[in-house]
Short mmCIF file of C-alpha atoms in Angstrom, two decimals:
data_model
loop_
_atom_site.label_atom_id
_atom_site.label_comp_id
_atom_site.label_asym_id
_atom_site.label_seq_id
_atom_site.Cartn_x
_atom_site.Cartn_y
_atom_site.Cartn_z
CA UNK A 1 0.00 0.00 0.00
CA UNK A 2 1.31 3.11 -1.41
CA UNK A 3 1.19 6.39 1.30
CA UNK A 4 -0.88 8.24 -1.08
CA UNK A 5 -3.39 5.15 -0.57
CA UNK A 6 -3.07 5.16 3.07
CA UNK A 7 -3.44 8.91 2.84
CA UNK A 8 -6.94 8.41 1.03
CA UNK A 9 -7.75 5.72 3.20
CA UNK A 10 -7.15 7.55 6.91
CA UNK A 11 -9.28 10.80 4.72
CA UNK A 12 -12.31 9.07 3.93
CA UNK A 13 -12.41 7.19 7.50
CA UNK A 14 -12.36 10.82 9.15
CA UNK A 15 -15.43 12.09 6.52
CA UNK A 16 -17.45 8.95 7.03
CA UNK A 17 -16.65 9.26 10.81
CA UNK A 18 -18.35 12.84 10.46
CA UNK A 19 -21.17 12.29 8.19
CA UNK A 20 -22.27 9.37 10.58
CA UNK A 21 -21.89 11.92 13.52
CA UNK A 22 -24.09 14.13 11.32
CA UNK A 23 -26.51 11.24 10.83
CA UNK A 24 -27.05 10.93 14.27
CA UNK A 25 -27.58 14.43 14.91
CA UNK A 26 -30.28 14.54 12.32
CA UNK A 27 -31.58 11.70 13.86
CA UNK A 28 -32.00 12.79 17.30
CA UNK A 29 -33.52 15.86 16.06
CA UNK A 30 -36.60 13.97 14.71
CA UNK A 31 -38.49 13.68 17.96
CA UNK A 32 -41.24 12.89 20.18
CA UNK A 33 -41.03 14.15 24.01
CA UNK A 34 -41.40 12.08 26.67
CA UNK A 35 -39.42 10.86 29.56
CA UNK A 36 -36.81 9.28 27.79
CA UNK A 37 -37.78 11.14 24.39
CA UNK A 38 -38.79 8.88 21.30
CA UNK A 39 -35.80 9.68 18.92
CA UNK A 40 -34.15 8.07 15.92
CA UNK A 41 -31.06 8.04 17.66
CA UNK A 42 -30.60 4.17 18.17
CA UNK A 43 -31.35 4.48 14.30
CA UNK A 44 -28.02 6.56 13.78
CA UNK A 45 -26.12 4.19 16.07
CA UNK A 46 -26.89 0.72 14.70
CA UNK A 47 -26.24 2.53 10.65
CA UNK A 48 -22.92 4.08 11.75
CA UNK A 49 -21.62 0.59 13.49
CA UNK A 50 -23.56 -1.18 10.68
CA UNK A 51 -22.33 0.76 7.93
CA UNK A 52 -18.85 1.69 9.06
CA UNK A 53 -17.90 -1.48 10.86
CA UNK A 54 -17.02 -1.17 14.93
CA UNK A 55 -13.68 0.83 15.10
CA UNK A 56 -15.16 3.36 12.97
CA UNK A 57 -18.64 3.21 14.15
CA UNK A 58 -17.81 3.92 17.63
CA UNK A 59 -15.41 6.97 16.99
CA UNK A 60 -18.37 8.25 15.21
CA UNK A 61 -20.61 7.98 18.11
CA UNK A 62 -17.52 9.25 20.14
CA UNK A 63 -17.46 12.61 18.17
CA UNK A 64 -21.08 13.07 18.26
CA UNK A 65 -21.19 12.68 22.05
CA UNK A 66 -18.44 14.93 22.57
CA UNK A 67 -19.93 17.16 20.08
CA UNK A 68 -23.14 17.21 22.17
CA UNK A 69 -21.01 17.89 25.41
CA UNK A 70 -19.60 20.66 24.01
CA UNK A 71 -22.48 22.53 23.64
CA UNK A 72 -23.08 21.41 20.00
CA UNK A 73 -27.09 20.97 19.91
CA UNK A 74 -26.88 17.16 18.92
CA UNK A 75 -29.44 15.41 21.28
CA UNK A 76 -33.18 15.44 21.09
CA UNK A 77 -34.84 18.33 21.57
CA UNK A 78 -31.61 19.99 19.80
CA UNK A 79 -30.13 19.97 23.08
CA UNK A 80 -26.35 19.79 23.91
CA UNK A 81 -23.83 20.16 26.73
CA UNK A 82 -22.33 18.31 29.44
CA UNK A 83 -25.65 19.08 31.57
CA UNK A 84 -27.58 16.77 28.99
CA UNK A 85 -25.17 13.72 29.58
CA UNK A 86 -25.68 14.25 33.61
CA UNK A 87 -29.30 14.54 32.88
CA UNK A 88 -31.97 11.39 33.94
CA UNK A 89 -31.74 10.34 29.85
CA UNK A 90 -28.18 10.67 29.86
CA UNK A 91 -26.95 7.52 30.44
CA UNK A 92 -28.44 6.24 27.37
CA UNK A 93 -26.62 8.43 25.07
CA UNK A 94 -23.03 7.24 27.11
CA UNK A 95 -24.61 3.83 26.42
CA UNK A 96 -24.78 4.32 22.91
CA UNK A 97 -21.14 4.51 23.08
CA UNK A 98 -21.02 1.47 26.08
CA UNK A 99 -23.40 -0.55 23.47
CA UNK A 100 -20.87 0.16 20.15
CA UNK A 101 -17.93 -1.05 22.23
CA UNK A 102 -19.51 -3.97 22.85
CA UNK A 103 -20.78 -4.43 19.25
CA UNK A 104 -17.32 -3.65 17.67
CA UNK A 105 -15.92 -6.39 20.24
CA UNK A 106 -18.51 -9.24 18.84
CA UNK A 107 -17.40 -7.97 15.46
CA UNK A 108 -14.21 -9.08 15.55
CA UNK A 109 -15.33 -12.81 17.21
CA UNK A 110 -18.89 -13.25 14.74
CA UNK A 111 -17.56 -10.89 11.72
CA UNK A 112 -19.49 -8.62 9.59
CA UNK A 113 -22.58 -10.87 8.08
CA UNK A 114 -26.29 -9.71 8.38
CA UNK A 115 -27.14 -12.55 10.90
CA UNK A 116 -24.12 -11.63 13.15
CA UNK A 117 -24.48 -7.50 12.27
CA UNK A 118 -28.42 -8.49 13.69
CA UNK A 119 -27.43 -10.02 16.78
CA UNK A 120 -24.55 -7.44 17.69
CA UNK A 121 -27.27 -4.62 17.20
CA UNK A 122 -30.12 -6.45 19.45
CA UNK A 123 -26.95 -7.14 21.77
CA UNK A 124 -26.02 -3.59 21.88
CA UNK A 125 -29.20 -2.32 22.25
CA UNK A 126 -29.68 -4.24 26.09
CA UNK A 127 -26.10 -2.87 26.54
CA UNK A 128 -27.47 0.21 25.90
CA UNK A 129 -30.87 -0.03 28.04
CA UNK A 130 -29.21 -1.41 31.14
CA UNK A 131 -26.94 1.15 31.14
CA UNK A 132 -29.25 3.62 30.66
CA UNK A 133 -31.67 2.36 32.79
CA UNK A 134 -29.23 1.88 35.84
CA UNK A 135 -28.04 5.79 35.32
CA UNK A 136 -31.85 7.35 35.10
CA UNK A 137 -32.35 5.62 38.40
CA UNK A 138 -29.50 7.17 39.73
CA UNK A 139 -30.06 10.49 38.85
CA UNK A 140 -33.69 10.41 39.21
CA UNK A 141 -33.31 9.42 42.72
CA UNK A 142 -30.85 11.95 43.10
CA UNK A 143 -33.18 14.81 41.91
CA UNK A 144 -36.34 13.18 42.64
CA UNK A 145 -36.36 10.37 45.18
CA UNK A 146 -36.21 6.43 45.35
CA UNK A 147 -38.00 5.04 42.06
CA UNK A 148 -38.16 1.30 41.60
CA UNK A 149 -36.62 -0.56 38.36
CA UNK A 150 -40.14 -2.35 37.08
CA UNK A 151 -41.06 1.79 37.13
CA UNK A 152 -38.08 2.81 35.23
CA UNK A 153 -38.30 0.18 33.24
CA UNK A 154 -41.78 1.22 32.22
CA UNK A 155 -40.54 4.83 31.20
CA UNK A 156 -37.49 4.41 29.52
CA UNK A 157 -37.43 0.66 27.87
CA UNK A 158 -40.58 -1.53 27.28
CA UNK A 159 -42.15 1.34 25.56
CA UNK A 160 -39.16 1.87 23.18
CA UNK A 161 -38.60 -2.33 22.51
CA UNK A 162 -40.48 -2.63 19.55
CA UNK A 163 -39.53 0.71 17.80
CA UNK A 164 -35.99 -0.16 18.38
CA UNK A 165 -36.43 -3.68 17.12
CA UNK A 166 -37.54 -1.96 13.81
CA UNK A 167 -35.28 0.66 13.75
CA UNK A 168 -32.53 -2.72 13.97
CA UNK A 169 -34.16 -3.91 10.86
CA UNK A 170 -34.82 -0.40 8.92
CA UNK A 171 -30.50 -0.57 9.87
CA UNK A 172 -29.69 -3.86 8.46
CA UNK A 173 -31.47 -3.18 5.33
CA UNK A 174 -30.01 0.13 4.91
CA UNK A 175 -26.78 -0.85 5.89
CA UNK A 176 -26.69 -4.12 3.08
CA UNK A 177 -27.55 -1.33 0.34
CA UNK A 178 -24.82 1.15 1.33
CA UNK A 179 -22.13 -1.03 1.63
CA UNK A 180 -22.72 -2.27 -1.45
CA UNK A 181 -22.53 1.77 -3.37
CA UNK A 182 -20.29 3.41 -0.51
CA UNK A 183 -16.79 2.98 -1.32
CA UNK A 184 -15.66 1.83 2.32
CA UNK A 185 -12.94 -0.42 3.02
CA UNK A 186 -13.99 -3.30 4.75
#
């Protein structure tokens, strides 16, 4: 490999790396309030790993958070700064980032086939809940008072199950097109 390759190589990683942070900005813009706001965040996150693969997935998730705690209105409800991540919903946004590592680390055992990408996303997405889950309680009872988990649970999960399962699929479809016109290195 030639450095003028390598060159073109390390320049498209940092543009897709962007673009997929833009994706996800866009995504959590289109939203619904509630507790833990309906967004199509989880959307944005399963594309980027899906699309991208796990290394490049997760930096992508890493610059939109750190976008977002900047000050960058990237979260729902075009919302940004480090308040947001120490916010009830918070945790889920860190455990989009908690959920890619773990994706990117069962891409490199299952590889990169639809079946596999499936169950890495579904995966993730628990990754994601618990640790979002286990942080809203924290802070809620922090700012609020004791809540129990079936409660919790009941605010920020079971409602969002079946979206999320369809957002997995809208992903995998999406994701089998694009890699097939996008001229990413696999």
């Amino acid at each position: 490999m030639t450095t003028t390759t390598m060159s073109r190589g390390k320049t498209y990683d940092m543009v897709y790396i962007a673009v997929f942070a833009v994706v996800m900005a866009i995504c959590s813009w289109i939203s619904i309030p509630a507790t833990v706001p309906f967004t199509l965040q989880t959307f944005g996150v399963f594309l980027a790993v899906g699309v991208l693969g796990g290394k490049r997935g997760t930096l992508s998730i890493l610059v939109y958070i750190l976008l977002g705690a900047v000050g960058v209105p990237v979260f729902a409800g075009f919302s940004g700064g480090i308040g947001s991540l120490f916010g009830n919903a918070g945790g889920y946004i860190i455990g989009f980032l908690v959920g890619a590592l773990v994706m990117w680390g069962m891409e490199k055992v299952m590889g990169r086939k639809t079946w596999a990408l499936a169950v890495q996303m579904v995966v993730g997405l628990i990754v994601c809940y618990a640790f979002g889950t286990v942080w809203f309680m924290i802070m809620y009872t922090r700012s609020a008072g004791p809540v129990g988990l079936v409660t919790v649970l009941g605010w920020c999960v079971f409602p969002f199950i079946i979206p999320d399962l369809i957002k997995i699929a809208v992903a995998l479809g999406l994701t089998k097109s694009l890699r097939k016109v996008l001229p990413i290195m696999q």
